[in-house]
Short mmCIF file of C-alpha atoms in Angstrom, two decimals:
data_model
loop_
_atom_site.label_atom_id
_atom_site.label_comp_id
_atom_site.label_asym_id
_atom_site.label_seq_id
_atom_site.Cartn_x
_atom_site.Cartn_y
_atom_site.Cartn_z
CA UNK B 16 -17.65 -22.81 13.82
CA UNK B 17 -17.72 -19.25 15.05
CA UNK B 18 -13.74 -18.96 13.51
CA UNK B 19 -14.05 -20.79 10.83
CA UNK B 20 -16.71 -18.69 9.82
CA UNK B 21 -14.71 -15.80 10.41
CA UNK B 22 -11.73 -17.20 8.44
CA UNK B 23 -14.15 -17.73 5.73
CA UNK B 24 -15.31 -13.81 5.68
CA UNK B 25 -11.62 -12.68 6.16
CA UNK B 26 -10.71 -14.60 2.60
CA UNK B 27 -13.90 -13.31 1.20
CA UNK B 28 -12.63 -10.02 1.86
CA UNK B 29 -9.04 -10.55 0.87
CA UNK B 30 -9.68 -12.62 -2.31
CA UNK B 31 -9.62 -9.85 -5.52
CA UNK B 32 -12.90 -11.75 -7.07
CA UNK B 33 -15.32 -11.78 -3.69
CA UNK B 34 -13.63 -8.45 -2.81
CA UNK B 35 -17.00 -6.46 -3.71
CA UNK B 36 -19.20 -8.75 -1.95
CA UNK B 37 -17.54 -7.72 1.24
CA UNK B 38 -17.54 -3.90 0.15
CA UNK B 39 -20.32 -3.84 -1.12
CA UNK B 40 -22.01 -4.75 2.50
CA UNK B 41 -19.28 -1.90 4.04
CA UNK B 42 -20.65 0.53 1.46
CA UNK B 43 -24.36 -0.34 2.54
CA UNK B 44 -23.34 -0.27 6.18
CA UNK B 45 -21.42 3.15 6.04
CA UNK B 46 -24.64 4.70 4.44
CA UNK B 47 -27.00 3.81 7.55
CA UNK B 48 -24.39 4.61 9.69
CA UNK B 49 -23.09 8.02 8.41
CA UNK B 50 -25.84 9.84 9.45
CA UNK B 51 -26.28 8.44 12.65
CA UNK B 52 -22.69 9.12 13.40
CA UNK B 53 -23.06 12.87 11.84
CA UNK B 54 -25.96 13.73 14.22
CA UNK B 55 -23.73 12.73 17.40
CA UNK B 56 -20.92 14.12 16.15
CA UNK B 57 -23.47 17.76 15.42
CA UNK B 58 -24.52 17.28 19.40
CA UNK B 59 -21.31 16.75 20.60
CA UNK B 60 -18.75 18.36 18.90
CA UNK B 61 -20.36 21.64 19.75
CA UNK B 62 -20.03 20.77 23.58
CA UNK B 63 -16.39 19.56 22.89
CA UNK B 64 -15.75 22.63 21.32
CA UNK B 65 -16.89 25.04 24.13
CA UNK B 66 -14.88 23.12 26.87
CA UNK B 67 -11.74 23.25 24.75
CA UNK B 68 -12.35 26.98 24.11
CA UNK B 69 -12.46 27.63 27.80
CA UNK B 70 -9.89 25.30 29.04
CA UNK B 71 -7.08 26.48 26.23
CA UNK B 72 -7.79 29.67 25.86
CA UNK B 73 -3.66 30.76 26.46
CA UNK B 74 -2.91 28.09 24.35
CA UNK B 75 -5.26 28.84 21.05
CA UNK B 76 -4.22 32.69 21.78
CA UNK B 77 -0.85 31.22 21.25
CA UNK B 78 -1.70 29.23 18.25
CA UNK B 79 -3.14 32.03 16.37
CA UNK B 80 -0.38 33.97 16.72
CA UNK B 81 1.69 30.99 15.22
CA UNK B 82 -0.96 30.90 12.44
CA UNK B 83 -0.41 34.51 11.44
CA UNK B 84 2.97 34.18 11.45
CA UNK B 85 2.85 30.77 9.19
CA UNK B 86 0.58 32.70 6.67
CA UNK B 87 2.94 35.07 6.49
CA UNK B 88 5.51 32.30 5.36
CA UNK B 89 3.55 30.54 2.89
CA UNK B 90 2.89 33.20 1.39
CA UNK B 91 6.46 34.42 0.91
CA UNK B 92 7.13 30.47 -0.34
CA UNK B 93 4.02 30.75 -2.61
CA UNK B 94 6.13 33.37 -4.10
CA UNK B 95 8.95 31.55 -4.75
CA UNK B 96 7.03 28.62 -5.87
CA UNK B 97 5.95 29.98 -8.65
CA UNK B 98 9.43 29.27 -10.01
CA UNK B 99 9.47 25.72 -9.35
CA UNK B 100 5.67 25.23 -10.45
CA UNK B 101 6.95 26.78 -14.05
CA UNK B 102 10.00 24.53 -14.27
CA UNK B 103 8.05 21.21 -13.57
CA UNK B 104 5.80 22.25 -16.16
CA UNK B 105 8.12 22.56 -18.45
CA UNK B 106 9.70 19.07 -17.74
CA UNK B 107 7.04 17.61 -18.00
CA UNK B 108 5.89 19.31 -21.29
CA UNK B 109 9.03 17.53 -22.13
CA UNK B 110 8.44 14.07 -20.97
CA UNK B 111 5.02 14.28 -22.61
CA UNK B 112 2.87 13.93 -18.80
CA UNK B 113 0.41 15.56 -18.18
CA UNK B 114 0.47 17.95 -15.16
CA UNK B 115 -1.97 18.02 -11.88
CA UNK B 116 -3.12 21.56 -12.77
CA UNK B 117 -4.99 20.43 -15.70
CA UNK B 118 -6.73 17.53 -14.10
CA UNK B 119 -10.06 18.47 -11.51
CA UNK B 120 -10.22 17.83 -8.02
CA UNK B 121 -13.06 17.42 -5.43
CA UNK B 122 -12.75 19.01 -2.44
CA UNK B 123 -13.76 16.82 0.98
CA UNK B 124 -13.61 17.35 4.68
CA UNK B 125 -11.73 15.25 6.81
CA UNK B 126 -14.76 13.15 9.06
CA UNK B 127 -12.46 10.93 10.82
CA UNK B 128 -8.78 10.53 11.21
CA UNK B 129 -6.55 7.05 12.18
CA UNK B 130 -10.19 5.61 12.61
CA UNK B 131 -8.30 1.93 13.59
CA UNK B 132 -4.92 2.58 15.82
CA UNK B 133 -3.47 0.16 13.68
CA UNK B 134 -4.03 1.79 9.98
CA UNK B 135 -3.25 5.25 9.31
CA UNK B 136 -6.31 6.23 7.21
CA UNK B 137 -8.56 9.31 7.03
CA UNK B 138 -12.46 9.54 6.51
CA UNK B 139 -13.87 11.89 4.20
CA UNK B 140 -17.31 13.21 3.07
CA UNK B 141 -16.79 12.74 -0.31
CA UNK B 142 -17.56 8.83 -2.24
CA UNK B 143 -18.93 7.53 -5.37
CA UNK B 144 -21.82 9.98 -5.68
CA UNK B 145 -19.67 12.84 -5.61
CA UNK B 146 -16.74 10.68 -8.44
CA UNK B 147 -14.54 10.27 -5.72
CA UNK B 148 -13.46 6.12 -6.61
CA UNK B 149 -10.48 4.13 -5.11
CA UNK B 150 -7.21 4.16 -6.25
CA UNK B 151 -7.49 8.46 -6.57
CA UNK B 152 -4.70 10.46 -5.25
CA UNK B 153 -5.65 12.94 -2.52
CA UNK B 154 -3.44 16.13 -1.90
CA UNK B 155 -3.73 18.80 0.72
CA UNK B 156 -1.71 20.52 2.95
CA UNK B 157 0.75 21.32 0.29
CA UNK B 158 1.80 18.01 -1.11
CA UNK B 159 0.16 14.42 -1.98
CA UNK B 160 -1.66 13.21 1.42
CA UNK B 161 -2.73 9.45 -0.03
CA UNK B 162 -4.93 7.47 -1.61
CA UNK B 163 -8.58 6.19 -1.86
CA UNK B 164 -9.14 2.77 -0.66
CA UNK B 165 -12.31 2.48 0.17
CA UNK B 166 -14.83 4.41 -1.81
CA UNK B 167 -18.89 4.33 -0.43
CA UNK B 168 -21.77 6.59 -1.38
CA UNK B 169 -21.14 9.90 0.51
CA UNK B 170 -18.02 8.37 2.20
CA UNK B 171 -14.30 7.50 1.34
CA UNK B 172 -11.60 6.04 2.85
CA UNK B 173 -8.16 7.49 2.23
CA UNK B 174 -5.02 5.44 3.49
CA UNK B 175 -2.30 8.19 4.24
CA UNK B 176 1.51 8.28 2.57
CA UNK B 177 2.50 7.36 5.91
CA UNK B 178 1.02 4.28 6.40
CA UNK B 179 3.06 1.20 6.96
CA UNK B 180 1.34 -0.57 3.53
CA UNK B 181 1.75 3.01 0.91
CA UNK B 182 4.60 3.28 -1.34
CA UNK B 183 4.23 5.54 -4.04
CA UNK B 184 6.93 5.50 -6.79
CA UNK B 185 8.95 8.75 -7.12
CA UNK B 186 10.79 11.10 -9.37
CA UNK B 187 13.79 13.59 -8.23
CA UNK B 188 16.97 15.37 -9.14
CA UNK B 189 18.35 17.04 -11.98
CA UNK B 190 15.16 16.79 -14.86
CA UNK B 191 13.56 14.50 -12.64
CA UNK B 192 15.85 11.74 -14.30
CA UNK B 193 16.35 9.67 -10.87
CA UNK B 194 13.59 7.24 -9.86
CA UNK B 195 12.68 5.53 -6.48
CA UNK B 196 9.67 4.69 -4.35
CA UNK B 197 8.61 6.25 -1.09
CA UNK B 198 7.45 3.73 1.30
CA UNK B 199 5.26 4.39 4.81
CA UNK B 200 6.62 3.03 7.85
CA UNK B 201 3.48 3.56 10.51
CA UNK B 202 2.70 6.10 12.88
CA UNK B 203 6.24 6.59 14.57
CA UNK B 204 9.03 5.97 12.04
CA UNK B 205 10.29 7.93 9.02
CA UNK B 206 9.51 7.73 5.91
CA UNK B 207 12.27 5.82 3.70
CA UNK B 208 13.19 5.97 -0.38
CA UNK B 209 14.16 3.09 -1.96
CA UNK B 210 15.12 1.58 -4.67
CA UNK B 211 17.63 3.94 -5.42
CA UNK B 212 21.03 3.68 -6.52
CA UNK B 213 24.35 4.11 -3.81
CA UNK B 214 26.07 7.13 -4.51
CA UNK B 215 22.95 8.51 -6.61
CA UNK B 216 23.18 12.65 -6.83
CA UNK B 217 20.85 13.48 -3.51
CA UNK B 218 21.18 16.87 -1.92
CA UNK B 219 19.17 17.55 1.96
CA UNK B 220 15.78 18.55 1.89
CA UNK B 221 15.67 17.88 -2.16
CA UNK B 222 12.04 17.42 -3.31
CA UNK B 223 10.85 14.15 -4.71
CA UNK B 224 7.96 14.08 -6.83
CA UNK B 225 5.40 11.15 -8.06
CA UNK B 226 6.38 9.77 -10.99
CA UNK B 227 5.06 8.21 -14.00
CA UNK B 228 6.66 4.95 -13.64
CA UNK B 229 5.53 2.75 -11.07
CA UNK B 230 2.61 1.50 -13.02
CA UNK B 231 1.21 5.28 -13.02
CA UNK B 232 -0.35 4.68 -9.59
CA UNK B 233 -0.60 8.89 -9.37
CA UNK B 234 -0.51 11.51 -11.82
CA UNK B 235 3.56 12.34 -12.31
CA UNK B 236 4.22 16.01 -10.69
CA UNK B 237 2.77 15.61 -7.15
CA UNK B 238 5.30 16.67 -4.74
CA UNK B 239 5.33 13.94 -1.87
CA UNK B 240 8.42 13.91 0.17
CA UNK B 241 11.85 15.78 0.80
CA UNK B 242 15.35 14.33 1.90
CA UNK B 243 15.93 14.35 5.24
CA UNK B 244 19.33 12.33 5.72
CA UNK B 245 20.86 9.70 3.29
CA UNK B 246 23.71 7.55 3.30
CA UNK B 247 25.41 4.80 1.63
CA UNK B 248 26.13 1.25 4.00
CA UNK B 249 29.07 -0.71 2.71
CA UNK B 250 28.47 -2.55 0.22
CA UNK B 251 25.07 -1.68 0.00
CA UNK B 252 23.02 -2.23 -3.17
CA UNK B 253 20.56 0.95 -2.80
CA UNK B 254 21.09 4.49 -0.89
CA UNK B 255 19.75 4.34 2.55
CA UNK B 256 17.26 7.43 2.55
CA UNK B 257 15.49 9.12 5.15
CA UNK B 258 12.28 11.21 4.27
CA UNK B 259 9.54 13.17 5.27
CA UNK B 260 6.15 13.50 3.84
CA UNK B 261 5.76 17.69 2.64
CA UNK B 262 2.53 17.67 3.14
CA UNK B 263 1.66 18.52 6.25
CA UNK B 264 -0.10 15.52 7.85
CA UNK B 265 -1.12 16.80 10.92
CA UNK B 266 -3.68 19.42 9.38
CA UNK B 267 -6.15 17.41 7.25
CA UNK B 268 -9.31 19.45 8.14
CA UNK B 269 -9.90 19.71 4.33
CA UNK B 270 -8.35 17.70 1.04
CA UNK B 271 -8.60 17.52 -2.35
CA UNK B 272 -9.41 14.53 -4.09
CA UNK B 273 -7.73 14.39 -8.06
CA UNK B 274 -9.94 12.70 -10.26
CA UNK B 275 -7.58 10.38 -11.95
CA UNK B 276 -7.89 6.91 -12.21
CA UNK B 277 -4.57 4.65 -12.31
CA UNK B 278 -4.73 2.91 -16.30
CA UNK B 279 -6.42 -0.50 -15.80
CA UNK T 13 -30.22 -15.90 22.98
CA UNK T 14 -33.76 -15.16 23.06
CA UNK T 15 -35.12 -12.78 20.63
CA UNK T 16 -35.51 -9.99 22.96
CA UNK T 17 -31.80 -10.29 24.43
CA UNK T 18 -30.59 -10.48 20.70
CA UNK T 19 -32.33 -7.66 19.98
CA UNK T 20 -30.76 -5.30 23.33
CA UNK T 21 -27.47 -7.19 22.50
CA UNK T 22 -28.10 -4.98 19.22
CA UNK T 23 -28.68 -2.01 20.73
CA UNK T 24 -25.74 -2.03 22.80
CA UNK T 25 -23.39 -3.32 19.94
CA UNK T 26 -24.96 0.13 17.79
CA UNK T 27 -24.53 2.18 20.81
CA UNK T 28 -20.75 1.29 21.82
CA UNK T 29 -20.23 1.76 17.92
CA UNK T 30 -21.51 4.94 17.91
CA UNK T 31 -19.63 6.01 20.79
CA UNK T 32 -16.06 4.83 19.24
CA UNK T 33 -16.41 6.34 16.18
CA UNK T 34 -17.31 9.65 17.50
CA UNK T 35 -16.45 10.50 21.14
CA UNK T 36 -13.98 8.15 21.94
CA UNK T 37 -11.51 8.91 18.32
CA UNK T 38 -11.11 12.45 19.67
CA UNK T 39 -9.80 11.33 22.99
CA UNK T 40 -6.46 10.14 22.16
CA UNK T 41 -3.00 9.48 23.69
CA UNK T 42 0.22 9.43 21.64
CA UNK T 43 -2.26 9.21 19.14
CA UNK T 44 -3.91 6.26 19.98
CA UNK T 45 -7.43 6.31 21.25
CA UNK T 46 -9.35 3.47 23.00
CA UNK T 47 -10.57 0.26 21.60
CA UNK T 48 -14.18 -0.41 22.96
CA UNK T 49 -15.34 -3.51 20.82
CA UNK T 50 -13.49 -5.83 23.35
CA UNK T 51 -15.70 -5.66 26.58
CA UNK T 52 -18.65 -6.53 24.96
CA UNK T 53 -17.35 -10.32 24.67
CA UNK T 54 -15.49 -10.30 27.56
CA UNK T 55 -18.55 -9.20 29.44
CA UNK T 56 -20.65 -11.37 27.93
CA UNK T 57 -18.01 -13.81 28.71
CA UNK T 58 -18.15 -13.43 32.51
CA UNK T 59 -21.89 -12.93 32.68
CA UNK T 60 -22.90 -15.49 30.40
CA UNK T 61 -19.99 -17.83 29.71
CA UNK T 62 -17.99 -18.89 27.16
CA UNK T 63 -20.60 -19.84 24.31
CA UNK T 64 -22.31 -16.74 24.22
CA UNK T 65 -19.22 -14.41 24.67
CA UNK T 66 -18.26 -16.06 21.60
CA UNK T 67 -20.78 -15.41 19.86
CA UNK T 68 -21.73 -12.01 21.06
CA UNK T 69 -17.71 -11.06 20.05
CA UNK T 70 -18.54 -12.60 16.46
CA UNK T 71 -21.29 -10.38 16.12
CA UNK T 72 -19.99 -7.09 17.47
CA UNK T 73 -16.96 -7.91 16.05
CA UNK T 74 -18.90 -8.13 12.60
CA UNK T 75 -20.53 -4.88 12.92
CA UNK T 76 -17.44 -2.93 14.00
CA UNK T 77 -15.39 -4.78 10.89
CA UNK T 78 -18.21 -2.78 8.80
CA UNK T 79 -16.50 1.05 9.56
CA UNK T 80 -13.02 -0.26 10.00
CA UNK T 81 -10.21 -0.01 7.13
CA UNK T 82 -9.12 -3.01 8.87
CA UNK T 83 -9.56 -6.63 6.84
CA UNK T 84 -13.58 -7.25 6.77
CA UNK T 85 -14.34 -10.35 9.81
CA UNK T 86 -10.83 -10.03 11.62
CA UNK T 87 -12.67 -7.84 15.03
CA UNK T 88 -15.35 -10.84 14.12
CA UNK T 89 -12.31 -13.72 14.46
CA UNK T 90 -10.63 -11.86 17.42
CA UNK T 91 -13.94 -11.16 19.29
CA UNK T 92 -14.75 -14.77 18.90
CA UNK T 93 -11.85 -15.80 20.00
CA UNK T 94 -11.63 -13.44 23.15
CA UNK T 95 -15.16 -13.98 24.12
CA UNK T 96 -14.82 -18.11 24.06
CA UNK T 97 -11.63 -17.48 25.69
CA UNK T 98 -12.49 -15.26 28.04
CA UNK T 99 -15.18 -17.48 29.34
CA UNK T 100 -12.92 -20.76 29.97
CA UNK T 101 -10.54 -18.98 31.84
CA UNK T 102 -13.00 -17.45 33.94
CA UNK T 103 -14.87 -20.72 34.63
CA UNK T 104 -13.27 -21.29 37.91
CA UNK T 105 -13.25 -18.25 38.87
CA UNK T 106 -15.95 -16.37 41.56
CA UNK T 107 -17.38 -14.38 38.99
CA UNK T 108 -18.97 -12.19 41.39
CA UNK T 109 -15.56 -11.10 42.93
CA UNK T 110 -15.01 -7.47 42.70
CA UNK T 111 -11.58 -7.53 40.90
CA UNK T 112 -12.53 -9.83 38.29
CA UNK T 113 -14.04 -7.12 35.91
CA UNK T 114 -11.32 -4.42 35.68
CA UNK T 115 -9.19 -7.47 35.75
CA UNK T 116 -10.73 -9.18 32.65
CA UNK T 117 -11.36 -6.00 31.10
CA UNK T 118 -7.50 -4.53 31.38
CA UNK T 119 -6.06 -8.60 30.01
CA UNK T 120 -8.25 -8.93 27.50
CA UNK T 121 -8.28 -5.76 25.70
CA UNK T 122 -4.71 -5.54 25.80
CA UNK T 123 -4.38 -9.33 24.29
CA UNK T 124 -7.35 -8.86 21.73
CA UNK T 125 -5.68 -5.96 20.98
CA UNK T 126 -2.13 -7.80 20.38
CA UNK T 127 -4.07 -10.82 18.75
CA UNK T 128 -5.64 -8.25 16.30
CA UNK T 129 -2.43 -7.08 15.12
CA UNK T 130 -0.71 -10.44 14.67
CA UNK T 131 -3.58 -11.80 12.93
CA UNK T 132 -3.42 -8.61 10.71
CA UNK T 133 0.25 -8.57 9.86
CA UNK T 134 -0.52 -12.55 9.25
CA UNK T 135 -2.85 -11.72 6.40
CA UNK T 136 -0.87 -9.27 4.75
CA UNK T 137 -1.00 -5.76 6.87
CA UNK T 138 2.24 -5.76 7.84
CA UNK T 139 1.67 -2.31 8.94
CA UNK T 140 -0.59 -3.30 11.89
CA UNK T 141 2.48 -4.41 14.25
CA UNK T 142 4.38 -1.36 12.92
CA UNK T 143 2.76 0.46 15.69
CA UNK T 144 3.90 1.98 19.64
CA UNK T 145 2.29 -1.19 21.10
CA UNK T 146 3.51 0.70 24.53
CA UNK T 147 1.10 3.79 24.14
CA UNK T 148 -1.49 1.47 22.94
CA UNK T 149 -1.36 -0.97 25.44
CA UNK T 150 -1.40 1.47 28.13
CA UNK T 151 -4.27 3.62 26.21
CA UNK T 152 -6.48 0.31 25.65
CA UNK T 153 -5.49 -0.55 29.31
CA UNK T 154 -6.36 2.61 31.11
CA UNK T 155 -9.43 3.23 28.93
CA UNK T 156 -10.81 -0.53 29.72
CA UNK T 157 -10.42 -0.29 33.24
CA UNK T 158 -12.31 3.09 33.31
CA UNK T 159 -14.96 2.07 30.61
CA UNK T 160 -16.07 -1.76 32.21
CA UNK T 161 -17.95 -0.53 34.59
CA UNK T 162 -20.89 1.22 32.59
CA UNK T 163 -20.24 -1.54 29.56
CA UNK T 164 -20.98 -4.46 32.12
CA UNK T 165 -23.99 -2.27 33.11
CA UNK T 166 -25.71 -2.34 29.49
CA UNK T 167 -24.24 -5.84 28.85
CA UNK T 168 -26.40 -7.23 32.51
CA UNK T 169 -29.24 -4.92 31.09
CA UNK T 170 -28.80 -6.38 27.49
CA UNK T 171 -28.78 -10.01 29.00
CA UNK T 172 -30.78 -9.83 31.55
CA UNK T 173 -33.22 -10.38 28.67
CA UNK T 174 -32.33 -14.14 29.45
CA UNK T 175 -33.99 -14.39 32.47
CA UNK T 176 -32.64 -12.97 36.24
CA UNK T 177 -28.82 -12.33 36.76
CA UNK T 178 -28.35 -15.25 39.48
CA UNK T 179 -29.71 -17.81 36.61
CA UNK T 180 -27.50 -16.65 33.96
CA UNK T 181 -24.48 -16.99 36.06
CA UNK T 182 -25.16 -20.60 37.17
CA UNK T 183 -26.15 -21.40 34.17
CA UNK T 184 -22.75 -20.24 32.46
CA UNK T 185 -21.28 -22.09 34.96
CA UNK T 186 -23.09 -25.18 34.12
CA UNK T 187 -22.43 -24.08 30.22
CA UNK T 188 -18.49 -23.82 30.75
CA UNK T 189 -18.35 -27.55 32.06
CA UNK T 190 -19.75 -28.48 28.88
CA UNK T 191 -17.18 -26.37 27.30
#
């Protein structure tokens, strides 16, 4: 009884119509439970903190110096950015988009990260109180980071680029002419483009940028990935290509949510 | 259950829950950190037998499917399924035999955790068995072996509720013949 029950929830959940029954008792859920979860955390982290302090001390030494020297970068690339932030523009002046600059953001901090070790999803402290609704693109760390799926009160759920259920449909090369879609493979595998043509103009560490095909899932201009390795397989219908996500995953202490919803 | 051990069964479920989602997400290996949900039916499994493991890993199950991203009842299906399981194999078994807990604890963590993601990838997140089952078998393993011990504590304290320890043993033993 006890499975079939459980089947019965699980299709609940799954089914687009029952859908907000289901989320609608997460949402209620995550509201009690935030706080709760907030206080340990305020008790513990502290403690955490203070241990790690003591017991890496060489090693955060270490890391800052790495820091200084990565500010010193970025802002150097900042520089030159400016370029390529004034020749997307103009493309897609051209193509009649509209570009991320103009649209606002909310800024959230990361609560949780990879919450389930089989999703790759982050936590934030941002939900529907704050506009923050599902389906919004999320960037950070220099590029796009993911999208809401869950949206609660004072909570949302974003599922990362890298997950093994994203795919976010691309644009790249010369005028952003080419198209493709960047899929997530899980924790420990690359990140692949597909759907592009064999023998298509790619160069190595070429940016690829969201696009406003695909259904306009994101705002077009978002830069998401860049070519690691490609190749063509014999008789192959599509390119095989390698990518990696530009944002930089593994600092997530603090995103921005865009506040644009994909057309109904 | 009685009222009473329903209501510690509670307190436990909120207190393990609490725990994972704040102490034990930090502590992570190949980033993967451990799954607690799973020894509160397979406790209840070994102290109670199979009936009310199942139902306790329904439960818990529930409440944990509440702050996953995972699909809402699947900890709930899994848990019932470990806890039921859990209880049957067990039957025959001297359940007060030192190396039965770690035992339990290290098997059936590591195949909830396995069930979990075949179940998942069955209703449509493929991405769950795109995963370093290796690093998370060995992180659910290690972590379930080290964490039984005080979870069997608060699960005896939770159904102890039921009446004296001795009772609820025979009586699970009566409960799995049914079974």
């Amino acid at each position: 009884m006890l499975v079939v029950l459980s089947l019965s929830i699980i299709s609940l959940d799954l089914n687009g119509r029952t859908h907000g029954i289901t989320s609608g008792l997460k949402s209620v859920a995550n509201s009690v439970f935030s706080p709760l979860r907030g206080a340990v955390d305020d008790v513990i982290d502290p403690i955490g903190d203070f241990f790690a302090g003591a017991v890496h001390y060489g090693a955060l030494q270490s890391e800052n110096q790495k820091l200084a020297a990565t500010v010193g970068q970025l802002r150097q690339e900042q520089a030159e950015r400016g370029f390529e932030q004034s020749q997307l523009r103009n493309v897609m002046a051209l193509q009649n988009l509209p570009f991320l600059d103009a649209l606002s953001t909310v800024t959230a901090q990361t609560q949780e990260i990879y919450t389930s070790n089989f999703t790759m999803t982050i936590t934030i402290d941002k939900g529907r109180a704050d506009g923050v609704d599902v389906g919004m693109p999320v960037v950070g760390a220099g590029g796009l980071v993911g999208q809401v799926i869950q949206s609660f009160h004072h909570t949302a759920v974003v599922q990362l680029i890298t997950d093994g259920q994203s795919e976010v449909g691309v644009s790249f090369g010369q005028g952003l002419s080419l198209t493709g879609t960047v899929d997530g493979q899980g924790p420990d595998s690359s990140m692949t483009a597909d759907l592009i043509a064999p023998h298509a103009a790619l160069t190595k560490g070429e940016k690829m940028y969201t696009s406003s095909l695909d259904a306009a899932a994101f705002p077009p201009g978002i830069p998401v990935a860049r070519v690691k390795s490609f190749h063509t397989g014999a008789g192959a219908s599509q390119e095989a290509v390698s990518v990696t996500p530009i944002a930089n995953l593994t600092q997530l202490a603090y995103v921005d949510v865009v506040v644009w919803e994909p057309p109904a | 259950m009685s009222a009473r051990a329903t209501l510690r069964m509670a307190l436990v479920a909120l207190l393990l829950l609490l725990l994972q989602s704040t102490v034990l997400l930090s502590v992570r290996f190949e980033g993967v950190h451990p799954d607690i949900v799973w020894l509160l039916p397979i406790m209840a499994a070994l102290l109670a037998g199979p009936e009310t493991g199942a139902i306790v890993g329904f439960w818990s199950g529930l409440a944990f499917d509440l702050v996953l991203p995972t699909p809402f009842g699947l900890s709930a299906l899994v848990g019932s399924l470990l806890g039921f399981s859990m209880g049957v194999a067990t039957a025959a078994v001297d359940r007060r035999a030192v190396w039965l807990r770690p035992v339990a604890a290290v098997v059936g963590s590591v195949a909830a955790d396995m069930l979990f993601a075949v179940l998942g990838a069955i209703f449509g997140q493929q991405q769950m068995v795109q995963i370093d089952f290796f690093s998370l078998f060995l992180v659910v393993a290690v972590s379930s072996a080290l964490l039984v011990l005080p979870v069997n504590r608060l699960m005896r304290w939770a159904l102890s509720a039921e009446g004296n320890r001795r009772s609820l043993v025979s009586a699970s033993s009566a409960e799995s013949g049914r079974w």
